[in-house]
Amino acid sequence: MRKSLFITGTDTGVGKTYVTAALISTMKEKGLNVSPMKPVETGCRRRGGKLFPSDTLKLIHSSGSKETIDRINPYRFRHPLAPSVAAEIEGIVIKKKKIISAYKYLHNKYDITIIEGAGGVMVPVYKRYLIIDLMKDLNAPVLIVSRPGLGTINHTLLTIDALRAREIDIIGVVINYSLNKRKGLSERTNPEVLEKIGGVPVLGVVPYSVNAHTYRSRKAFDQIREKILSVL
């Protein structure tokens, strides 16, 4: 078994890292040898002269990986900007070959490689090369993480249309409550609307929690994991 999954969001701040780390953890509990990958991370803090990629380190912690940070996270930047912009400001040239080489190494070594993107699908990695282009090159099916509330139908359908235009396989959508907000009419109706219009399954709704290991969160992620594994 050598599979991969690319996790993207409808926007930044929807909880991609939270969902990615939780899925890695629950797949490990299933007995799978899982590796994370975060091709590019921006907004890293500097400590001891080195950049500290907090999202990448959360993924490494959830997987227990012994791989080097450079293997899992080939590029990291200090400025909290789109990768192409941060790279230009910091005088670094992002090379697609380096990312793909790291991915191939992990893909050939682990049962499942779970890749977390940066922002949404149209975020530029370098020049005119976008996250969606990287998805196409890695040939990994995509899981979309979206918000629960008003506006998510538009953002999610735009993401679905962009992926379909590039003929990229979409596993489904996970709706994540990254904020502790009351569930209103929009939140209650959005999953059904997304399935009807988007034509992709909503694999689960993750309740708000500061800890993915609470009972309700674990139950949600276990169910999402089984649905993902059934189609990978």
XYZ file of N, CA and C in Angstrom:
696
model
N 0.835 -1.194 0.000
C 0.000 0.000 0.000
C 0.875 1.250 0.000
N 0.788 2.037 -1.063
C 1.516 3.292 -1.152
C 0.536 4.339 -1.649
N -0.040 5.080 -0.733
C -1.079 6.039 -1.072
C -0.663 7.437 -0.620
N -1.394 8.424 -1.119
C -1.154 9.790 -0.691
C -2.463 10.562 -0.668
N -2.477 11.645 0.098
C -3.650 12.494 0.220
C -3.175 13.927 0.410
N -3.731 14.832 -0.378
C -3.376 16.248 -0.275
C -4.535 16.970 0.412
N -4.238 17.631 1.532
C -5.269 18.349 2.270
C -5.127 19.850 2.011
N -6.185 20.419 1.462
C -6.192 21.851 1.178
C -7.350 22.492 1.924
N -7.408 23.818 1.869
C -8.499 24.538 2.512
C -9.165 25.477 1.534
N -10.354 25.922 1.880
C -11.030 26.913 1.052
C -10.381 28.280 1.235
N -9.558 28.398 2.280
C -8.897 29.661 2.595
C -7.906 29.376 3.714
N -7.170 30.387 4.094
C -6.301 30.231 5.252
C -7.129 30.325 6.530
N -6.677 29.661 7.583
C -7.355 29.759 8.871
C -8.557 28.858 9.055
N -8.753 27.887 8.155
C -9.918 27.001 8.288
C -9.614 25.769 9.143
N -8.364 25.605 9.536
C -8.005 24.472 10.402
C -7.380 23.303 9.664
N -6.659 23.572 8.579
C -6.019 22.488 7.823
C -5.046 21.691 8.678
N -4.215 22.404 9.438
C -3.203 21.711 10.242
C -3.856 20.859 11.319
N -4.882 21.389 11.949
C -5.620 20.649 12.979
C -6.201 19.365 12.397
N -6.857 19.474 11.249
C -7.463 18.305 10.601
C -6.391 17.331 10.126
N -5.322 17.860 9.521
C -4.244 16.998 9.017
C -3.595 16.210 10.152
N -3.262 16.895 11.231
C -2.613 16.228 12.364
C -3.521 15.166 12.974
N -4.803 15.476 13.086
C -5.741 14.516 13.670
C -5.907 13.289 12.786
N -5.960 13.486 11.475
C -6.086 12.344 10.568
C -4.826 11.482 10.586
N -3.670 12.122 10.665
C -2.425 11.357 10.775
C -2.448 10.501 12.033
N -2.875 11.098 13.137
C -2.912 10.388 14.410
C -3.869 9.201 14.368
N -5.058 9.410 13.821
C -6.045 8.328 13.791
C -5.661 7.240 12.796
N -4.929 7.593 11.736
C -4.444 6.566 10.812
C -3.315 5.750 11.434
N -2.504 6.393 12.258
C -1.480 5.660 13.005
C -2.124 4.648 13.947
N -3.215 5.059 14.598
C -3.929 4.162 15.503
C -4.498 2.963 14.764
N -4.737 3.138 13.480
C -5.241 2.049 12.628
C -4.119 1.081 12.252
N -2.882 1.448 12.590
C -1.739 0.586 12.290
C -1.022 0.932 11.013
N -1.333 2.084 10.427
C -0.703 2.483 9.172
C 0.567 3.278 9.436
N 1.543 3.097 8.572
C 2.800 3.832 8.647
C 2.618 5.122 7.847
N 2.426 6.230 8.555
C 2.026 7.492 7.921
C 3.144 8.527 8.005
N 3.331 9.249 6.909
C 4.278 10.367 6.931
C 3.560 11.653 6.558
N 3.830 12.729 7.292
C 3.305 14.018 6.879
C 4.236 14.670 5.870
N 3.712 15.648 5.156
C 4.540 16.514 4.332
C 3.901 17.889 4.281
N 4.713 18.896 4.458
C 4.291 20.296 4.347
C 5.291 20.944 3.391
N 4.998 20.942 2.081
C 5.986 21.412 1.098
C 6.550 22.790 1.383
N 5.660 23.722 1.771
C 6.089 25.096 2.034
C 5.336 25.626 3.254
N 6.075 26.239 4.187
C 5.427 26.887 5.323
C 5.962 28.303 5.466
N 5.045 29.245 5.594
C 5.442 30.632 5.810
C 5.008 31.074 7.208
N 5.477 32.243 7.607
C 5.134 32.742 8.942
C 5.855 32.012 10.048
N 7.044 31.486 9.758
C 7.810 30.738 10.761
C 8.556 31.704 11.694
N 8.598 31.349 12.964
C 9.352 32.151 13.925
C 10.823 31.749 13.892
N 11.678 32.727 14.192
C 13.116 32.451 14.230
C 13.545 32.177 15.666
N 14.222 31.041 15.856
C 14.738 30.678 17.173
C 16.154 30.158 17.021
N 17.063 30.743 17.744
C 18.445 30.291 17.682
C 19.019 30.345 16.290
N 18.598 31.331 15.522
C 19.118 31.475 14.164
C 18.453 30.577 13.136
N 17.461 29.794 13.562
C 16.769 28.892 12.648
C 15.278 29.205 12.629
N 14.658 28.896 11.499
C 13.219 29.106 11.383
C 12.473 27.934 11.999
N 11.438 28.250 12.763
C 10.668 27.252 13.515
C 9.312 27.075 12.825
N 9.137 25.994 12.029
C 7.878 25.775 11.303
C 6.843 25.092 12.197
N 6.022 25.878 12.883
C 5.142 25.328 13.914
C 4.145 24.312 13.363
N 3.560 24.578 12.183
C 2.595 23.628 11.615
C 3.274 22.305 11.275
N 4.437 22.397 10.655
C 5.188 21.179 10.297
C 5.511 20.358 11.540
N 5.933 21.029 12.594
C 6.300 20.307 13.804
C 5.087 19.655 14.467
N 3.917 20.259 14.337
C 2.693 19.620 14.836
C 2.419 18.320 14.061
N 2.640 18.364 12.763
C 2.415 17.172 11.948
C 3.437 16.083 12.273
N 4.685 16.492 12.473
C 5.727 15.527 12.840
C 5.400 14.889 14.189
N 4.943 15.694 15.131
C 4.587 15.165 16.454
C 3.442 14.157 16.352
N 2.453 14.459 15.536
C 1.298 13.563 15.417
C 1.679 12.239 14.755
N 2.694 12.270 13.909
C 3.093 11.056 13.184
C 4.190 10.279 13.896
N 4.942 10.963 14.767
C 6.100 10.322 15.394
C 7.238 10.120 14.419
N 7.230 10.868 13.323
C 8.231 10.688 12.268
C 9.645 10.991 12.748
N 10.596 10.208 12.251
C 12.009 10.423 12.547
C 12.731 11.056 11.358
N 11.973 11.396 10.325
C 12.573 12.050 9.168
C 13.040 13.458 9.546
N 13.986 13.986 8.780
C 14.452 15.339 9.027
C 13.356 16.341 8.647
N 13.414 17.511 9.275
C 12.455 18.558 8.946
C 12.580 18.935 7.472
N 13.798 18.986 6.965
C 14.001 19.364 5.563
C 13.329 18.392 4.607
N 13.235 17.141 4.974
C 12.586 16.152 4.122
C 11.068 16.372 4.107
N 10.520 16.663 5.273
C 9.068 16.833 5.387
C 8.637 18.240 4.974
N 9.486 19.208 5.239
C 9.181 20.613 4.940
C 10.354 21.236 4.183
N 10.405 21.034 2.873
C 11.553 21.505 2.082
C 11.794 23.011 2.127
N 10.713 23.792 2.238
C 10.871 25.249 2.232
C 10.084 25.887 3.370
N 10.735 26.819 4.079
C 10.065 27.576 5.123
C 10.570 29.022 5.110
N 9.661 29.923 5.471
C 9.951 31.351 5.372
C 9.436 32.092 6.603
N 10.042 33.218 6.880
C 9.687 33.990 8.062
C 8.416 34.818 7.847
N 8.276 35.407 6.671
C 7.144 36.299 6.432
C 5.835 35.513 6.256
N 4.750 35.943 6.916
C 3.457 35.252 6.795
C 2.715 35.689 5.530
N 3.267 35.288 4.397
C 2.744 35.681 3.094
C 2.608 34.461 2.198
N 2.067 34.658 1.013
C 2.066 33.568 0.027
C 3.511 33.139 -0.208
N 3.758 31.831 -0.407
C 5.135 31.351 -0.552
C 5.963 32.111 -1.589
N 5.380 32.397 -2.751
C 6.137 33.085 -3.798
C 6.582 34.472 -3.355
N 5.723 35.166 -2.616
C 6.042 36.517 -2.153
C 7.093 36.459 -1.048
N 6.897 35.552 -0.087
C 7.867 35.401 1.010
C 9.239 35.014 0.472
N 9.258 34.106 -0.505
C 10.527 33.651 -1.082
C 11.262 34.793 -1.773
N 10.518 35.621 -2.498
C 11.143 36.756 -3.193
C 11.723 37.754 -2.204
N 10.974 38.054 -1.145
C 11.453 39.001 -0.134
C 12.702 38.474 0.558
N 12.724 37.158 0.822
C 13.834 36.563 1.584
C 14.965 36.055 0.700
N 14.843 36.290 -0.611
C 15.930 35.958 -1.535
C 16.166 34.477 -1.736
N 15.089 33.692 -1.681
C 15.207 32.244 -1.866
C 14.435 31.829 -3.118
N 15.029 30.949 -3.887
C 14.383 30.439 -5.100
C 13.749 29.083 -4.788
N 12.439 28.992 -4.913
C 11.752 27.719 -4.697
C 11.838 26.883 -5.964
N 12.294 25.653 -5.809
C 12.447 24.755 -6.953
C 11.475 23.581 -6.828
N 10.662 23.435 -7.855
C 9.668 22.367 -7.868
C 10.317 20.997 -7.702
N 11.458 20.801 -8.327
C 12.130 19.501 -8.290
C 12.467 19.077 -6.865
N 12.835 20.039 -6.032
C 13.186 19.724 -4.635
C 11.963 19.217 -3.879
N 10.816 19.840 -4.104
C 9.580 19.418 -3.447
C 9.164 18.037 -3.926
N 9.188 17.829 -5.230
C 8.757 16.547 -5.793
C 9.699 15.424 -5.370
N 10.995 15.712 -5.300
C 11.965 14.702 -4.863
C 11.693 14.274 -3.419
N 11.398 15.240 -2.538
C 11.087 14.918 -1.145
C 9.807 14.101 -1.062
N 8.828 14.476 -1.870
C 7.559 13.736 -1.878
C 7.769 12.288 -2.338
N 8.508 12.091 -3.407
C 8.733 10.732 -3.921
C 9.419 9.857 -2.887
N 10.375 10.433 -2.160
C 11.058 9.680 -1.112
C 10.062 9.196 -0.062
N 9.222 10.104 0.413
C 8.245 9.752 1.447
C 7.184 8.793 0.904
N 6.726 9.049 -0.300
C 5.682 8.226 -0.918
C 6.146 6.779 -1.086
N 7.413 6.593 -1.418
C 7.939 5.242 -1.631
C 8.268 4.513 -0.331
N 8.315 5.256 0.777
C 8.730 4.669 2.046
C 7.565 4.356 2.981
N 6.477 5.122 2.874
C 5.387 5.015 3.847
C 4.094 4.507 3.206
N 3.236 3.951 4.064
C 1.937 3.481 3.578
C 1.126 4.636 2.994
N 1.074 5.725 3.741
C 0.315 6.899 3.310
C 1.133 8.158 3.586
N 1.203 9.025 2.598
C 1.812 10.339 2.773
C 0.692 11.368 2.747
N 0.565 12.133 3.822
C -0.485 13.149 3.901
C 0.165 14.519 3.787
N -0.197 15.226 2.728
C 0.424 16.498 2.395
C -0.517 17.630 2.759
N -0.012 18.597 3.496
C -0.808 19.783 3.804
C -0.342 20.954 2.960
N -1.290 21.587 2.279
C -0.957 22.723 1.434
C -0.766 23.999 2.229
N -0.739 25.116 1.500
C -0.613 26.445 2.119
C -1.774 27.295 1.633
N -2.650 27.697 2.548
C -3.815 28.473 2.127
C -4.730 27.660 1.228
N -5.253 28.310 0.188
C -6.146 27.634 -0.744
C -5.440 27.158 -1.994
N -6.213 26.658 -2.950
C -5.634 26.008 -4.120
C -4.953 26.972 -5.084
N -5.328 28.254 -5.055
C -4.767 29.206 -6.001
C -3.615 30.036 -5.427
N -3.100 29.638 -4.300
C -1.964 30.340 -3.699
C -0.704 30.081 -4.531
N 0.051 31.126 -4.902
C 1.264 30.933 -5.699
C 2.431 30.388 -4.883
N 3.040 29.338 -5.413
C 4.227 28.759 -4.778
C 5.470 29.514 -5.241
N 5.589 29.659 -6.554
C 6.628 30.534 -7.118
C 6.169 30.977 -8.507
N 6.451 32.227 -8.826
C 6.023 32.822 -10.097
C 4.550 32.508 -10.346
N 4.252 31.827 -11.460
C 2.858 31.489 -11.791
C 2.495 30.044 -11.408
N 3.389 29.386 -10.711
C 3.162 28.005 -10.277
C 2.387 28.028 -8.970
N 1.159 27.480 -8.993
C 0.240 27.560 -7.863
C 0.178 26.249 -7.080
N -0.443 26.303 -5.911
C -0.658 25.083 -5.121
C -1.395 24.041 -5.955
N -2.359 24.473 -6.751
C -3.125 23.528 -7.566
C -2.247 22.850 -8.614
N -1.213 23.544 -9.084
C -0.263 22.936 -10.020
C 0.568 21.874 -9.316
N 0.930 22.147 -8.070
C 1.678 21.158 -7.285
C 0.819 19.920 -7.047
N -0.459 20.119 -6.737
C -1.374 18.980 -6.569
C -1.381 18.100 -7.819
N -1.467 18.733 -8.964
C -1.493 18.005 -10.233
C -0.198 17.230 -10.442
N 0.926 17.872 -10.132
C 2.224 17.211 -10.325
C 2.420 16.042 -9.368
N 1.908 16.159 -8.147
C 2.045 15.067 -7.179
C 1.027 13.958 -7.418
N -0.010 14.261 -8.181
C -1.036 13.264 -8.549
C -1.659 12.626 -7.313
N -1.940 13.476 -6.321
C -2.548 12.995 -5.076
C -4.004 13.448 -5.013
N -4.929 12.583 -4.620
C -6.315 13.009 -4.440
C -6.404 14.049 -3.328
N -7.438 14.876 -3.389
C -7.516 16.045 -2.512
C -8.706 15.972 -1.553
N -8.444 16.346 -0.311
C -9.483 16.531 0.692
C -9.571 18.029 0.974
N -10.780 18.585 0.898
C -10.988 20.011 1.113
C -11.500 20.244 2.536
N -10.833 21.132 3.265
C -11.294 21.536 4.591
C -11.984 22.895 4.441
N -13.217 22.982 4.932
C -13.976 24.225 4.782
C -14.560 24.686 6.109
N -14.979 25.940 6.121
C -15.654 26.502 7.291
C -17.106 26.041 7.317
N -17.756 26.132 8.472
C -19.147 25.696 8.563
C -20.182 26.760 8.195
N -19.829 28.041 8.324
C -20.831 29.093 8.286
C -21.063 29.769 6.952
N -21.689 30.926 7.028
C -22.069 31.700 5.857
C -20.846 32.046 5.001
N -20.960 31.822 3.690
C -19.858 32.090 2.773
C -19.117 30.844 2.334
N -19.274 29.763 3.101
C -18.498 28.561 2.776
C -18.995 27.872 1.516
N -20.267 28.032 1.159
C -20.763 27.424 -0.082
C -20.006 28.003 -1.274
N -19.913 29.325 -1.335
C -19.200 29.975 -2.425
C -17.739 29.538 -2.483
N -17.041 29.613 -1.349
C -15.618 29.274 -1.313
C -15.369 27.807 -1.663
N -16.224 26.941 -1.149
C -16.025 25.502 -1.395
C -16.335 25.136 -2.830
N -17.407 25.685 -3.388
C -17.751 25.382 -4.783
C -16.699 25.925 -5.742
N -16.144 27.087 -5.457
C -15.062 27.625 -6.289
C -13.840 26.698 -6.247
N -13.534 26.195 -5.057
C -12.406 25.265 -4.910
C -12.657 23.978 -5.695
N -13.867 23.445 -5.579
C -14.228 22.226 -6.308
C -14.117 22.441 -7.815
N -14.630 23.560 -8.309
C -14.577 23.841 -9.741
C -13.140 23.979 -10.235
N -12.292 24.640 -9.448
C -10.891 24.798 -9.838
C -10.191 23.446 -9.939
N -10.444 22.561 -8.970
C -9.827 21.235 -8.984
C -10.335 20.404 -10.156
N -11.615 20.477 -10.425
C -12.173 19.710 -11.544
C -11.644 20.200 -12.886
N -11.411 21.506 -12.994
C -10.877 22.058 -14.239
C -9.490 21.507 -14.548
N -8.758 21.121 -13.499
C -7.418 20.526 -13.672
C -7.474 18.995 -13.638
N -8.688 18.461 -13.574
C -8.897 17.002 -13.537
C -8.178 16.365 -12.351
N -8.317 17.002 -11.185
C -7.737 16.499 -9.944
C -8.832 15.807 -9.145
N -8.541 14.600 -8.684
C -9.521 13.798 -7.952
C -9.809 14.409 -6.588
N -11.086 14.556 -6.268
C -11.510 15.116 -4.979
C -12.117 13.995 -4.137
N -11.501 13.721 -2.997
C -12.000 12.704 -2.080
C -13.300 13.158 -1.421
N -13.347 14.421 -1.020
C -14.527 14.938 -0.352
C -14.209 16.206 0.420
N -15.164 16.613 1.234
C -15.049 17.839 2.026
C -15.192 17.487 3.504
N -14.387 18.127 4.331
C -14.546 18.064 5.782
C -14.864 19.470 6.265
N -15.956 19.617 6.981
C -16.334 20.911 7.544
C -15.798 20.972 8.975
N -14.973 21.964 9.223
C -14.283 22.047 10.507
C -14.690 23.309 11.276
N -15.145 23.106 12.518
C -15.483 24.228 13.393
C -14.195 24.711 14.070
N -13.466 25.594 13.403
C -12.226 26.103 13.981
C -12.478 27.178 15.027
N -13.703 27.718 15.043
C -14.091 28.710 16.045
C -15.281 28.186 16.844
N -15.365 28.607 18.081
C -16.454 28.171 18.954
C -17.678 29.056 18.718
N -18.414 28.723 17.656
C -19.570 29.530 17.274
C -20.846 28.710 17.364
N -21.921 29.413 17.631
C -23.222 28.761 17.716
C -23.638 28.258 16.334
N -24.245 27.081 16.287
C -24.703 26.513 15.017
C -26.053 27.132 14.651
N -26.063 27.858 13.526
C -27.293 28.484 13.056
C -27.848 27.761 11.843
N -28.780 28.409 11.171
C -29.435 27.801 10.004
C -28.441 27.544 8.883
N -27.501 28.475 8.672
C -26.483 28.298 7.632
C -25.641 27.050 7.892
N -25.178 26.905 9.126
C -24.349 25.750 9.485
C -25.108 24.432 9.341
N -26.401 24.459 9.628
C -27.198 23.233 9.554
C -27.511 22.821 8.115
N -27.605 23.792 7.227
C -28.002 23.479 5.842
C -26.835 23.353 4.876
N -25.689 23.913 5.203
C -24.559 23.929 4.260
C -24.087 22.549 3.803
N -23.953 21.565 4.690
C -23.463 20.260 4.219
C -24.310 19.668 3.095
N -25.628 19.707 3.242
C -26.505 19.150 2.211
C -26.404 19.933 0.910
N -26.321 21.245 1.011
C -26.209 22.082 -0.192
C -24.902 21.790 -0.929
N -23.818 21.659 -0.186
C -22.519 21.376 -0.799
C -22.530 20.042 -1.539
N -23.153 19.046 -0.949
C -23.225 17.743 -1.614
C -24.082 17.804 -2.868
N -25.203 18.488 -2.789
C -26.116 18.559 -3.933
C -25.521 19.333 -5.101
N -24.961 20.501 -4.816
C -24.446 21.351 -5.889
C -23.017 20.977 -6.263
N -22.206 20.698 -5.259
C -20.801 20.381 -5.528
C -20.574 18.996 -6.079
N -21.490 18.083 -5.750
C -21.353 16.725 -6.258
C -20.216 15.941 -5.630
N -19.773 16.373 -4.455
C -18.747 15.631 -3.715
C -19.275 15.371 -2.311
N -18.876 14.271 -1.694
C -19.409 13.952 -0.361
C -18.809 14.824 0.738
N -19.633 15.187 1.697
C -19.131 15.784 2.935
C -18.814 14.611 3.860
N -17.538 14.372 4.067
C -17.103 13.177 4.801
C -17.317 13.283 6.306
N -17.478 14.499 6.778
C -17.699 14.662 8.207
C -17.711 16.117 8.617
N -18.268 16.359 9.777
C -18.285 17.690 10.387
C -17.544 17.574 11.718
N -16.460 18.322 11.853
C -15.622 18.244 13.052
C -16.058 19.326 14.033
N -16.511 18.942 15.241
C -16.960 19.936 16.220
C -15.795 20.747 16.758
N -16.097 21.923 17.245
C -15.045 22.759 17.831
C -14.459 22.075 19.059
N -13.143 22.070 19.117
C -12.444 21.524 20.282
C -11.003 21.994 20.231
N -10.443 22.290 21.379
C -9.030 22.659 21.427
C -8.159 21.409 21.388
N -8.782 20.249 21.511
C -8.051 18.983 21.568
C -8.741 17.957 20.677
N -8.018 17.476 19.681
C -8.597 16.505 18.747
C -8.860 15.153 19.392
N -8.420 14.970 20.642
C -8.574 13.671 21.294
C -9.785 13.608 22.222
N -10.605 14.647 22.238
C -11.838 14.556 22.994
C -12.762 13.547 22.313
N -13.729 13.039 23.056
C -14.564 11.953 22.530
C -15.247 12.324 21.222
N -15.897 13.494 21.182
C -16.640 13.873 19.981
C -15.711 14.060 18.787
N -14.552 14.662 19.026
C -13.602 14.873 17.933
C -13.029 13.556 17.439
N -12.643 12.683 18.364
C -12.090 11.376 17.983
C -13.095 10.583 17.163
N -14.344 10.615 17.579
C -15.385 9.889 16.851
C -15.527 10.428 15.438
N -15.515 11.760 15.306
C -15.634 12.379 13.980
C -14.458 11.999 13.101
N -13.243 12.073 13.641
C -12.057 11.767 12.831
C -11.948 10.280 12.501
N -12.357 9.422 13.401
C -12.360 7.989 13.096
C -13.298 7.688 11.921
N -14.448 8.323 11.907
C -15.403 8.120 10.812
C -14.863 8.678 9.503
N -14.243 9.853 9.572
C -13.658 10.458 8.371
C -12.530 9.582 7.832
N -11.696 9.069 8.745
C -10.601 8.180 8.335
C -11.117 6.978 7.564
N -12.141 6.329 8.075
C -12.659 5.128 7.416
C -13.211 5.445 6.029
N -13.869 6.582 5.885
C -14.400 6.985 4.583
C -13.250 7.275 3.603
N -12.193 7.911 4.087
C -11.044 8.194 3.222
C -10.367 6.899 2.785
N -10.118 6.004 3.735
C -9.419 4.754 3.400
C -10.231 3.883 2.452
N -11.552 4.023 2.493
C -12.403 3.193 1.624
C -12.305 3.599 0.162
N -11.820 4.810 -0.091
C -11.757 5.270 -1.488
C -10.329 5.532 -1.973
N -9.350 5.526 -1.066
C -7.968 5.736 -1.506
C -7.467 4.555 -2.327
